[in-house]
PDB file of C-alpha atoms in Angstrom:
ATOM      1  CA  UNK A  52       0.000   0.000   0.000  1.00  0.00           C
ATOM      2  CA  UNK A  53       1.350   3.129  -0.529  1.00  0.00           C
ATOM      3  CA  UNK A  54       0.360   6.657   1.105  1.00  0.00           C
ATOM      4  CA  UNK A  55       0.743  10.317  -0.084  1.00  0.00           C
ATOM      5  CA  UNK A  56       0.275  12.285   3.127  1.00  0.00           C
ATOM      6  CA  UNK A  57       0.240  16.240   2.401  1.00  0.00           C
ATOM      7  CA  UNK A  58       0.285  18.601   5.239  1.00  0.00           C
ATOM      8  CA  UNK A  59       0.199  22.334   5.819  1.00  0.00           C
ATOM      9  CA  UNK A  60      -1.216  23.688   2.297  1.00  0.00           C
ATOM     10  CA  UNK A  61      -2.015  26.991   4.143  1.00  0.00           C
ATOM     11  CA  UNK A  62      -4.041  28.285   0.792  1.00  0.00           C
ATOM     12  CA  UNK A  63      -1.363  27.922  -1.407  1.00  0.00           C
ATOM     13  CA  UNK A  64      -3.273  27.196  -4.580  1.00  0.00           C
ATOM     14  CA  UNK A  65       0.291  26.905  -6.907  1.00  0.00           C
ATOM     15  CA  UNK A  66       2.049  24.249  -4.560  1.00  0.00           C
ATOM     16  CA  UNK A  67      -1.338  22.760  -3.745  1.00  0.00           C
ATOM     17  CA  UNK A  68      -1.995  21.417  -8.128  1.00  0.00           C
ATOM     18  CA  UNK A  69       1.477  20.787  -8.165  1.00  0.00           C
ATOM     19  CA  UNK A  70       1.619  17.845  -5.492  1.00  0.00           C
ATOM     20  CA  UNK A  71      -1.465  16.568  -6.004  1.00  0.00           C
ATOM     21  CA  UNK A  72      -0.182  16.602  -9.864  1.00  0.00           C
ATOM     22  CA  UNK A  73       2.985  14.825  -8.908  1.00  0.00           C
ATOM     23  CA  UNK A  74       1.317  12.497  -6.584  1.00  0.00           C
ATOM     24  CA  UNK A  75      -1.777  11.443  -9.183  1.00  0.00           C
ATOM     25  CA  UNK A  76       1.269  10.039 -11.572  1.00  0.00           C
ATOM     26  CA  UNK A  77       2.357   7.672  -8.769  1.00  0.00           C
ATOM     27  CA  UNK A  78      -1.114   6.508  -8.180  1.00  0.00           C
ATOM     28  CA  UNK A  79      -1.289   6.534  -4.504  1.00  0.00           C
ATOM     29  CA  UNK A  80      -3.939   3.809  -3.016  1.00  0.00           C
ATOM     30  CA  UNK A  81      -4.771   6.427  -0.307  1.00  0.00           C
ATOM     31  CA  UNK A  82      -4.579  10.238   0.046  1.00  0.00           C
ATOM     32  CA  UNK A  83      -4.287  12.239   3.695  1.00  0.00           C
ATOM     33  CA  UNK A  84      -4.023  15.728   4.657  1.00  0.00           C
ATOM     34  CA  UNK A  85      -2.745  16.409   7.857  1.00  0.00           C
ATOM     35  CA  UNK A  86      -4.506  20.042   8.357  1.00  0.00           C
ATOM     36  CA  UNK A  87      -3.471  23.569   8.169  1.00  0.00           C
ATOM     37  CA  UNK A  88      -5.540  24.009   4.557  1.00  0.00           C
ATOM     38  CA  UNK A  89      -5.816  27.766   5.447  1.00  0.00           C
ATOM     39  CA  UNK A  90      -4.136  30.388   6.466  1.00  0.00           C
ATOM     40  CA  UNK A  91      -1.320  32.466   5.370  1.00  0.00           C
ATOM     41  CA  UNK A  92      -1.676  32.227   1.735  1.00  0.00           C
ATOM     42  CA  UNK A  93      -4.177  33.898  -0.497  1.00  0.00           C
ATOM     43  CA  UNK A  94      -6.566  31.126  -1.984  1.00  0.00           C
ATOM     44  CA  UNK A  95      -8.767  29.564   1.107  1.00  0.00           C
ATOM     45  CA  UNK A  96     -11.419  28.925  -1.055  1.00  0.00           C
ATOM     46  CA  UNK A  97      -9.494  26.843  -3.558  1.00  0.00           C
ATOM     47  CA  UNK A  98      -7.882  25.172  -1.275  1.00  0.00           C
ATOM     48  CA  UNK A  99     -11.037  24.229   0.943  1.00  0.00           C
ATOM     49  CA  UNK A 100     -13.257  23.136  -1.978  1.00  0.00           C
ATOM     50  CA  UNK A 101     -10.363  21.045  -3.807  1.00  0.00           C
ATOM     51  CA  UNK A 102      -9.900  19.527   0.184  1.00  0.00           C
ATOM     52  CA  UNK A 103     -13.325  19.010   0.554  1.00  0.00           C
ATOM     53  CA  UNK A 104     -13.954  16.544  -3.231  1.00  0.00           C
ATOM     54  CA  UNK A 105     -11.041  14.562  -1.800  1.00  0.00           C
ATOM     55  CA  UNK A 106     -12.436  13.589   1.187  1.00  0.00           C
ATOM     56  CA  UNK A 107     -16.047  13.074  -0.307  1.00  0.00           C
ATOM     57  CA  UNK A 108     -13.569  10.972  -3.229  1.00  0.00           C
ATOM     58  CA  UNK A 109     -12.131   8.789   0.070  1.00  0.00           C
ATOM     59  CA  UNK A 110      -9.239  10.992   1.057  1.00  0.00           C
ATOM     60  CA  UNK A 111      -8.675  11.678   5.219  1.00  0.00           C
ATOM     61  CA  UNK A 112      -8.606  15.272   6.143  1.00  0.00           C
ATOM     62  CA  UNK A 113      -7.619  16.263  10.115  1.00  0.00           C
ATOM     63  CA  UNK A 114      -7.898  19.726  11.800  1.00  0.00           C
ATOM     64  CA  UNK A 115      -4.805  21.693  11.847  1.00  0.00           C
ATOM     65  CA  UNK A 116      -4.506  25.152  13.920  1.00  0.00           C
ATOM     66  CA  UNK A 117      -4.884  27.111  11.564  1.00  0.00           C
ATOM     67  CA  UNK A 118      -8.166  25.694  10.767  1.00  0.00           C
ATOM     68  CA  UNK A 119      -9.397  25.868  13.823  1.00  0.00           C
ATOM     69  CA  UNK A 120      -8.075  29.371  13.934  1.00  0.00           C
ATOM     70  CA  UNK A 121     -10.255  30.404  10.905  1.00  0.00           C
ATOM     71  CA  UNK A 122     -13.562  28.578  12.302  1.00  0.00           C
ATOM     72  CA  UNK A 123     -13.268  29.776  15.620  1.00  0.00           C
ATOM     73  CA  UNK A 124     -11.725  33.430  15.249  1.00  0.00           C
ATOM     74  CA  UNK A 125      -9.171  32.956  17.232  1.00  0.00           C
ATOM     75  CA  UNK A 126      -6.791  35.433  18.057  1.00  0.00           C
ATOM     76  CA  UNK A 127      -3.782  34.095  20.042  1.00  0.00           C
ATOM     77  CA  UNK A 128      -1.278  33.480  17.120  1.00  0.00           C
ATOM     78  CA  UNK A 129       1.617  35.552  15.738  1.00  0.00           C
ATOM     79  CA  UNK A 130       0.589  39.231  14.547  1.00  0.00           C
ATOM     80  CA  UNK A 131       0.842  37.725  10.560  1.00  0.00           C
ATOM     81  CA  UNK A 132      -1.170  34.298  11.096  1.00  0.00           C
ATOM     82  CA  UNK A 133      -3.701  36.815  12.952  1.00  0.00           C
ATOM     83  CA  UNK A 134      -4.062  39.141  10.166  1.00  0.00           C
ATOM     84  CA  UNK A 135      -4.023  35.728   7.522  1.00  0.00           C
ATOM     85  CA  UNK A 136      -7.067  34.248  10.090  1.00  0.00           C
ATOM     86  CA  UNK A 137      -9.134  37.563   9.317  1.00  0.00           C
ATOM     87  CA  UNK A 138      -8.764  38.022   6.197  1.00  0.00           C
ATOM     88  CA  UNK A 139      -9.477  34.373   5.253  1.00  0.00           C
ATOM     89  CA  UNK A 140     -12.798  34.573   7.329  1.00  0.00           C
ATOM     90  CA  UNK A 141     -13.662  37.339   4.711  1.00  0.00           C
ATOM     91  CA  UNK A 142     -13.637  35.027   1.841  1.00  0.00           C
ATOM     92  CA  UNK A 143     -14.780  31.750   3.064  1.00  0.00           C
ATOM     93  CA  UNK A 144     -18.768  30.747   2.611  1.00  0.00           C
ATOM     94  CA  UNK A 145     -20.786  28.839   5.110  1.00  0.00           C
ATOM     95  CA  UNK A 146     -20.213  25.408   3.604  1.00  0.00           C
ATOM     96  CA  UNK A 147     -15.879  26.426   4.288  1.00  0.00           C
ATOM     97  CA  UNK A 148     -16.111  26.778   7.382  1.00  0.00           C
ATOM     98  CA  UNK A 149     -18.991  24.041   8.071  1.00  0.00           C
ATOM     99  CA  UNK A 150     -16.376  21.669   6.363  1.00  0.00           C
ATOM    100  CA  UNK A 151     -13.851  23.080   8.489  1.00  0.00           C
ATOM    101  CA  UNK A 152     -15.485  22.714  11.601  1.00  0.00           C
ATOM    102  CA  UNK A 153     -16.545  19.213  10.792  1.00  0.00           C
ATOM    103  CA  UNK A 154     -12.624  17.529  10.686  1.00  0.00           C
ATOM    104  CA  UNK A 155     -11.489  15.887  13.407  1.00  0.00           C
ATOM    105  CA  UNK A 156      -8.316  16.179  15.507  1.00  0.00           C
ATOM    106  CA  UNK A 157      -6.844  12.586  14.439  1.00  0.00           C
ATOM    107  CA  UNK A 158      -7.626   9.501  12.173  1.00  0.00           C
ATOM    108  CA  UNK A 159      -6.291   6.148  12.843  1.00  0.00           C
ATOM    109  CA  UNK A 160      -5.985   3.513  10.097  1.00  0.00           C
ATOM    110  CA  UNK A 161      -5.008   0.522  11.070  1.00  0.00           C
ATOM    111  CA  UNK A 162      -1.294   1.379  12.980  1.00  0.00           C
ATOM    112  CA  UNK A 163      -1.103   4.668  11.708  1.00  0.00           C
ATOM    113  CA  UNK A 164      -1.873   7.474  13.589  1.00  0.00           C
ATOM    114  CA  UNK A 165      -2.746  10.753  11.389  1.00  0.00           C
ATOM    115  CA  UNK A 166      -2.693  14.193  13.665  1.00  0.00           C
ATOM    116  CA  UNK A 167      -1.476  18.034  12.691  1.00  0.00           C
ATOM    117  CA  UNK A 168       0.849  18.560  15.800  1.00  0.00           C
ATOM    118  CA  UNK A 169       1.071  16.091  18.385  1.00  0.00           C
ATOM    119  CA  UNK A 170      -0.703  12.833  19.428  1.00  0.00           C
ATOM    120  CA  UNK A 171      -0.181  14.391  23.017  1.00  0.00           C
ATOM    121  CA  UNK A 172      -3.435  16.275  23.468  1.00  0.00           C
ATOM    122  CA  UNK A 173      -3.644  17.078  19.682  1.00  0.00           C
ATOM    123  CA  UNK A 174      -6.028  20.128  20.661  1.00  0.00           C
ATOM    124  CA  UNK A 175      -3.414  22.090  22.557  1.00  0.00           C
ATOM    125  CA  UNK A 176      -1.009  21.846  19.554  1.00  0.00           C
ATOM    126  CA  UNK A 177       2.073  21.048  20.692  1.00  0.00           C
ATOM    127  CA  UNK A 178       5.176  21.092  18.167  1.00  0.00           C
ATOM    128  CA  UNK A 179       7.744  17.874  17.718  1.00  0.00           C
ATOM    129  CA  UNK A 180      10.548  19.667  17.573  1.00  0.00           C
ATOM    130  CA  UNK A 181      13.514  18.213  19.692  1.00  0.00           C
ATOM    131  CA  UNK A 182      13.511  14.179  20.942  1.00  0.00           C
ATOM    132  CA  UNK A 183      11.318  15.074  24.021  1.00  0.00           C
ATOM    133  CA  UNK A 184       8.326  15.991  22.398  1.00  0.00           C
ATOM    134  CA  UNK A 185       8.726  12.821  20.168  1.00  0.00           C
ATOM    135  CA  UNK A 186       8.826  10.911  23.258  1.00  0.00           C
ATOM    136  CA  UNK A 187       5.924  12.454  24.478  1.00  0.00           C
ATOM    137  CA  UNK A 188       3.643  12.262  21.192  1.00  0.00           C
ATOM    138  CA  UNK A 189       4.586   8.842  21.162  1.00  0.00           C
ATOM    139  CA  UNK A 190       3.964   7.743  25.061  1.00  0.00           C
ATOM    140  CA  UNK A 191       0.608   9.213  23.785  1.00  0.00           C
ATOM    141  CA  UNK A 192      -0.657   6.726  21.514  1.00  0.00           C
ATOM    142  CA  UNK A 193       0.002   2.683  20.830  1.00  0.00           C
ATOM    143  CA  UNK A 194       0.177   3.412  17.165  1.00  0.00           C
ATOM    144  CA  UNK A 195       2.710   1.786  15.567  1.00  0.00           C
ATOM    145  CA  UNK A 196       3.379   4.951  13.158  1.00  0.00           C
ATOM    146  CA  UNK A 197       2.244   8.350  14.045  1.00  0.00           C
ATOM    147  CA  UNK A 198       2.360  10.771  11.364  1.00  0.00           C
ATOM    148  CA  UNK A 199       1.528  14.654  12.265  1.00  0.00           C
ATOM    149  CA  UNK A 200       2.700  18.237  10.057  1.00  0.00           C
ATOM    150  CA  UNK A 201       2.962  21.063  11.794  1.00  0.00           C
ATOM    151  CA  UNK A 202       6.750  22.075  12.218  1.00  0.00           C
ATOM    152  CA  UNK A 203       6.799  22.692   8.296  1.00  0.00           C
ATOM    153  CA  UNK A 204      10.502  20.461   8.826  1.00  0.00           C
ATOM    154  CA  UNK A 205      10.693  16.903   7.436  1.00  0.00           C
ATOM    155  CA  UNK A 206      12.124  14.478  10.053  1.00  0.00           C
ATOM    156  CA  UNK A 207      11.720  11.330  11.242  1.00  0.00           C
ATOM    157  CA  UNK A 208      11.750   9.717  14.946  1.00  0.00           C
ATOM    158  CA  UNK A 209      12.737   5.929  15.682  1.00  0.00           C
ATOM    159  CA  UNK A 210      11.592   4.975  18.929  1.00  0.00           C
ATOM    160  CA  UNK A 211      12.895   1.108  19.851  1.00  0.00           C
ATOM    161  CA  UNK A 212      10.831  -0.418  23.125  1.00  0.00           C
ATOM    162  CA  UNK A 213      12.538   1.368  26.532  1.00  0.00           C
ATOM    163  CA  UNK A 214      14.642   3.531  24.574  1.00  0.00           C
ATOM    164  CA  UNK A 215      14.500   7.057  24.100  1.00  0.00           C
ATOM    165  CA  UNK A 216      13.475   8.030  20.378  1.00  0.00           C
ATOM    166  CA  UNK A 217      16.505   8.827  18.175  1.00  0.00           C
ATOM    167  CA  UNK A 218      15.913  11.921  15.223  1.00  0.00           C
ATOM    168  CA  UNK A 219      16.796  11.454  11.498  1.00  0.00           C
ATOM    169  CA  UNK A 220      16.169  14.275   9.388  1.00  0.00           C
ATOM    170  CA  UNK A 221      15.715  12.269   5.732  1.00  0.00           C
ATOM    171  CA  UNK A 222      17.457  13.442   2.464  1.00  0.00           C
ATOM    172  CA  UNK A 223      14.840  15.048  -0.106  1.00  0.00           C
ATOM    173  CA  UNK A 224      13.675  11.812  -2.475  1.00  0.00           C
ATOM    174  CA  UNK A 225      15.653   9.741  -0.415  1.00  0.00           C
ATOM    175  CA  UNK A 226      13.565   7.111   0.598  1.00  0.00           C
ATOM    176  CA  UNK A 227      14.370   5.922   4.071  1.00  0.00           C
ATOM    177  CA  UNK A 228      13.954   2.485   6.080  1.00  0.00           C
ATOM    178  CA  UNK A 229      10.700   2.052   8.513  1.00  0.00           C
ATOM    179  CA  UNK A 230      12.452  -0.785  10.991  1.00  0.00           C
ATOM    180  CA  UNK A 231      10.235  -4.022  11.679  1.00  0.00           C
ATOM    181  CA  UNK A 232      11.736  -3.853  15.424  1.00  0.00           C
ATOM    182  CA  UNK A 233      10.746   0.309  15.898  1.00  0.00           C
ATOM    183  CA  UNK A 234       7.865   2.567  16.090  1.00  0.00           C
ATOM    184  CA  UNK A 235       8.215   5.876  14.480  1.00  0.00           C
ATOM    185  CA  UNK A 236       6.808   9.320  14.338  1.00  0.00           C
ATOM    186  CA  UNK A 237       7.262  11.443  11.251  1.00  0.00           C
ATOM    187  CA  UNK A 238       6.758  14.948  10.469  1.00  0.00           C
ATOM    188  CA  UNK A 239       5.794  15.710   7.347  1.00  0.00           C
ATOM    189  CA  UNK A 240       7.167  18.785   5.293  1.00  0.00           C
ATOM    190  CA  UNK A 241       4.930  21.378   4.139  1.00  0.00           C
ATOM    191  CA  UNK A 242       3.320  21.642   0.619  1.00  0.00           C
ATOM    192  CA  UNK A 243       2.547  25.479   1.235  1.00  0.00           C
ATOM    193  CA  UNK A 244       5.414  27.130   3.303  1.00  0.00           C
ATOM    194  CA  UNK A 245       8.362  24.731   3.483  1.00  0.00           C
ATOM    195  CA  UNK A 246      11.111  26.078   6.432  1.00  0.00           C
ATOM    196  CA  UNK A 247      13.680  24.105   6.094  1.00  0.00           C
ATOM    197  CA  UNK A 248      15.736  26.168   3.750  1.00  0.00           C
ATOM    198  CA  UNK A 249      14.090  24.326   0.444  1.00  0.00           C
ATOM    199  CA  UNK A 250      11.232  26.800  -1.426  1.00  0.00           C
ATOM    200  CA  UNK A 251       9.833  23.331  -3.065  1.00  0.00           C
ATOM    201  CA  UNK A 252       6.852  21.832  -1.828  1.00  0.00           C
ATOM    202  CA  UNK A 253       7.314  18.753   0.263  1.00  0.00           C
ATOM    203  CA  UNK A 254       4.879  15.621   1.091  1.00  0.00           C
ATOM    204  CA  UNK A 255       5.430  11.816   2.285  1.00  0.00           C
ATOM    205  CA  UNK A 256       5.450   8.623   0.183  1.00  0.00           C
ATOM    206  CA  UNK A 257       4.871   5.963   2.668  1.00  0.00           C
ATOM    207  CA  UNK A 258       5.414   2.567   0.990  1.00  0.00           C
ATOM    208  CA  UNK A 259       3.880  -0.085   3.383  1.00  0.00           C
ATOM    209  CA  UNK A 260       4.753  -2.804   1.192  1.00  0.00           C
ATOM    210  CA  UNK A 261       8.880  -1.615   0.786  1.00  0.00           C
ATOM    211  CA  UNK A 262       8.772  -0.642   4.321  1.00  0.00           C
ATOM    212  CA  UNK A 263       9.598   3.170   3.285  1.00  0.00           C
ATOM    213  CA  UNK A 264       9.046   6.744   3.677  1.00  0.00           C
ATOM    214  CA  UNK A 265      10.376   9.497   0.875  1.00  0.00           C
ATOM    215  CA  UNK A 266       9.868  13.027   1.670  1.00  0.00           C
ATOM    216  CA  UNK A 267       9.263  14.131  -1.617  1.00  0.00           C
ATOM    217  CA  UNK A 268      10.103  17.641  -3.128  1.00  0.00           C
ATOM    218  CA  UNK A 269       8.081  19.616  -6.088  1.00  0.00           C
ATOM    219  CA  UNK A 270       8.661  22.472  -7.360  1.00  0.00           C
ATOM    220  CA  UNK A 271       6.157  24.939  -7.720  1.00  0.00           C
ATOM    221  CA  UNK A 272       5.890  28.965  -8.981  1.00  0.00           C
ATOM    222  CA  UNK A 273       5.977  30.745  -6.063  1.00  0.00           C
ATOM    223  CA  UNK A 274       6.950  33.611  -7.339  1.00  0.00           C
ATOM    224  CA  UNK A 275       3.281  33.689  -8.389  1.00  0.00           C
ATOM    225  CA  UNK A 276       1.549  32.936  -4.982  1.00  0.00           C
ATOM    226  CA  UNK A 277       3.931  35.415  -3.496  1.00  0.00           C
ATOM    227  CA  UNK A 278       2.536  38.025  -6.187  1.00  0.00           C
ATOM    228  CA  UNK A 279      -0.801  36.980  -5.682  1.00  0.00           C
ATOM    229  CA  UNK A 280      -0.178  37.799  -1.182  1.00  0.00           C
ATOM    230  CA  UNK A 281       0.755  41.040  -1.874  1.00  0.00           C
ATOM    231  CA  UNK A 282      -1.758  41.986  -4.277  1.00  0.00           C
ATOM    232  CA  UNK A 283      -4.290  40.469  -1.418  1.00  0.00           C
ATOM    233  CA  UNK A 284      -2.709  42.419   1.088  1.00  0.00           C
ATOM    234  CA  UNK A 285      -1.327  40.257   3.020  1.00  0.00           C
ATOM    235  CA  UNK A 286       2.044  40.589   5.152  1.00  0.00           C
ATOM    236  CA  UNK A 287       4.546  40.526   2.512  1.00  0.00           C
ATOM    237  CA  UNK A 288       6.895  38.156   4.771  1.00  0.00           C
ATOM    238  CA  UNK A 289       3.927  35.825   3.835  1.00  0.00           C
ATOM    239  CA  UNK A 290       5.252  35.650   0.594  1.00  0.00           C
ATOM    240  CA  UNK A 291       9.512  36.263   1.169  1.00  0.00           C
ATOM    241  CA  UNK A 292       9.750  33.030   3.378  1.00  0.00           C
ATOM    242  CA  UNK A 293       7.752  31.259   0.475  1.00  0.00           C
ATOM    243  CA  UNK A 294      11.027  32.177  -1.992  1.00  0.00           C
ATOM    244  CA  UNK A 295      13.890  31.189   0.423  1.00  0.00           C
ATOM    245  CA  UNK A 296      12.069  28.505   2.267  1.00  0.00           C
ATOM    246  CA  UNK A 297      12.000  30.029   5.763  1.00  0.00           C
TER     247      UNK A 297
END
């Protein structure tokens, strides 16, 4: 089986087409989104419609933050994610934020766990960042794999029984090894505002069959969504950390 797993899309319509375009030519036998479809970027209507005929088509869609942000007007984020939440509660329609509203917080399928942040109380939205919130997400649930977003940083946690989890940060389209003896916890890059340094898009091939994960990179124009922020009026650091990855 084989699993294209997209997170944070944060209404990037350009690096949206061109990952689900690179992952339709590999012929995925399931699709997941691991939240964040708004916010940020300058199509939230795109983005929430195309979102919402993949799930109704079989895809799985959990809440991400930003999300929740957006149905919920909240207001305790960073001054630009604020200003992002507004202005995408301008735009969106009833049946948005109804979708919205409707995702849960995580999906399990079979021994994977799908969540945005952390399966460690998933609504308070903690971020794996170091080996001690790995531990933590993972003390939090018996899945064998736990797979969240949220970080916008590829990497990957091993986690052998009684032993601390150990980080690997994988190569782009370098597939790398799920151990039979391990559990593991990987975060998954972002299609809409990558940070780790690489402006291309980035989602996870799992490969159940091979045993695999590949972080996979696509280039898209963001020189256009950038364009398109700034004609919106958004922050224009919405659209300078989508050119150099940060």
């Amino acid at each position: 089986m084989r699993i294209a797993i997209l997170s944070d899309i944060h209404a990037n319509r350009e690096a949206f087409d061109a990952v689900l375009e690179a992952v339709y030519k590999r012929e995925p036998d399931q699709l997941v989104l691991l939240g964040d479809l708004v916010g940020y970027g300058p199509d939230p209507v795109h983005v929430v419609e195309k979102a919402a005929d993949l799930v109704a088509q079989g895809a799985l869609c959990v809440l991400g933050n930003h999300d929740e942000a957006v149905v919920l007007n909240r207001s305790d984020m960073t001054e630009n994610a604020r200003f992002a939440v507004q202005w995408t509660r301008e735009r969106l329609a009833p049946a948005h934020f109804d979708f919205l509203a409707r995702l849960p917080l995580s999906l399990q399928s079979e021994d994977r766990l799908y969540v945005h942040a952390s399966a460690e109380r998933p609504a308070k939205w903690f971020y794996i960042r170091d080996v001690d919130a790995a531990e933590r997400c993972l003390s939090s649930s018996d899945a064998r794999f736990i797979f969240c977003g949220h970080t916008h940083v590829p990497a990957v946690y091993y986690a052998l029984p009684g032993r601390r989890p150990i980080h690997f940060r994988p190569l782009d389209n370098v597939a790398v090894p799920l151990s039979a003896l391990a559990r593991h916890l990987v975060v998954v890059g972002a299609v809409g505002q990558p940070r780790d340094g690489n402006p291309a898009a980035c989602y996870a091939l799992v490969d159940t069959e091979r045993h695999e994960v590949t972080m996979v990179r696509v280039p898209y124009d963001h020189e256009e969504t950038a364009r398109k922020i700034q004609a919106a009026g958004l922050p224009g650091w919405l659209g300078m950390r989508l050119k150099i990855g940060r």
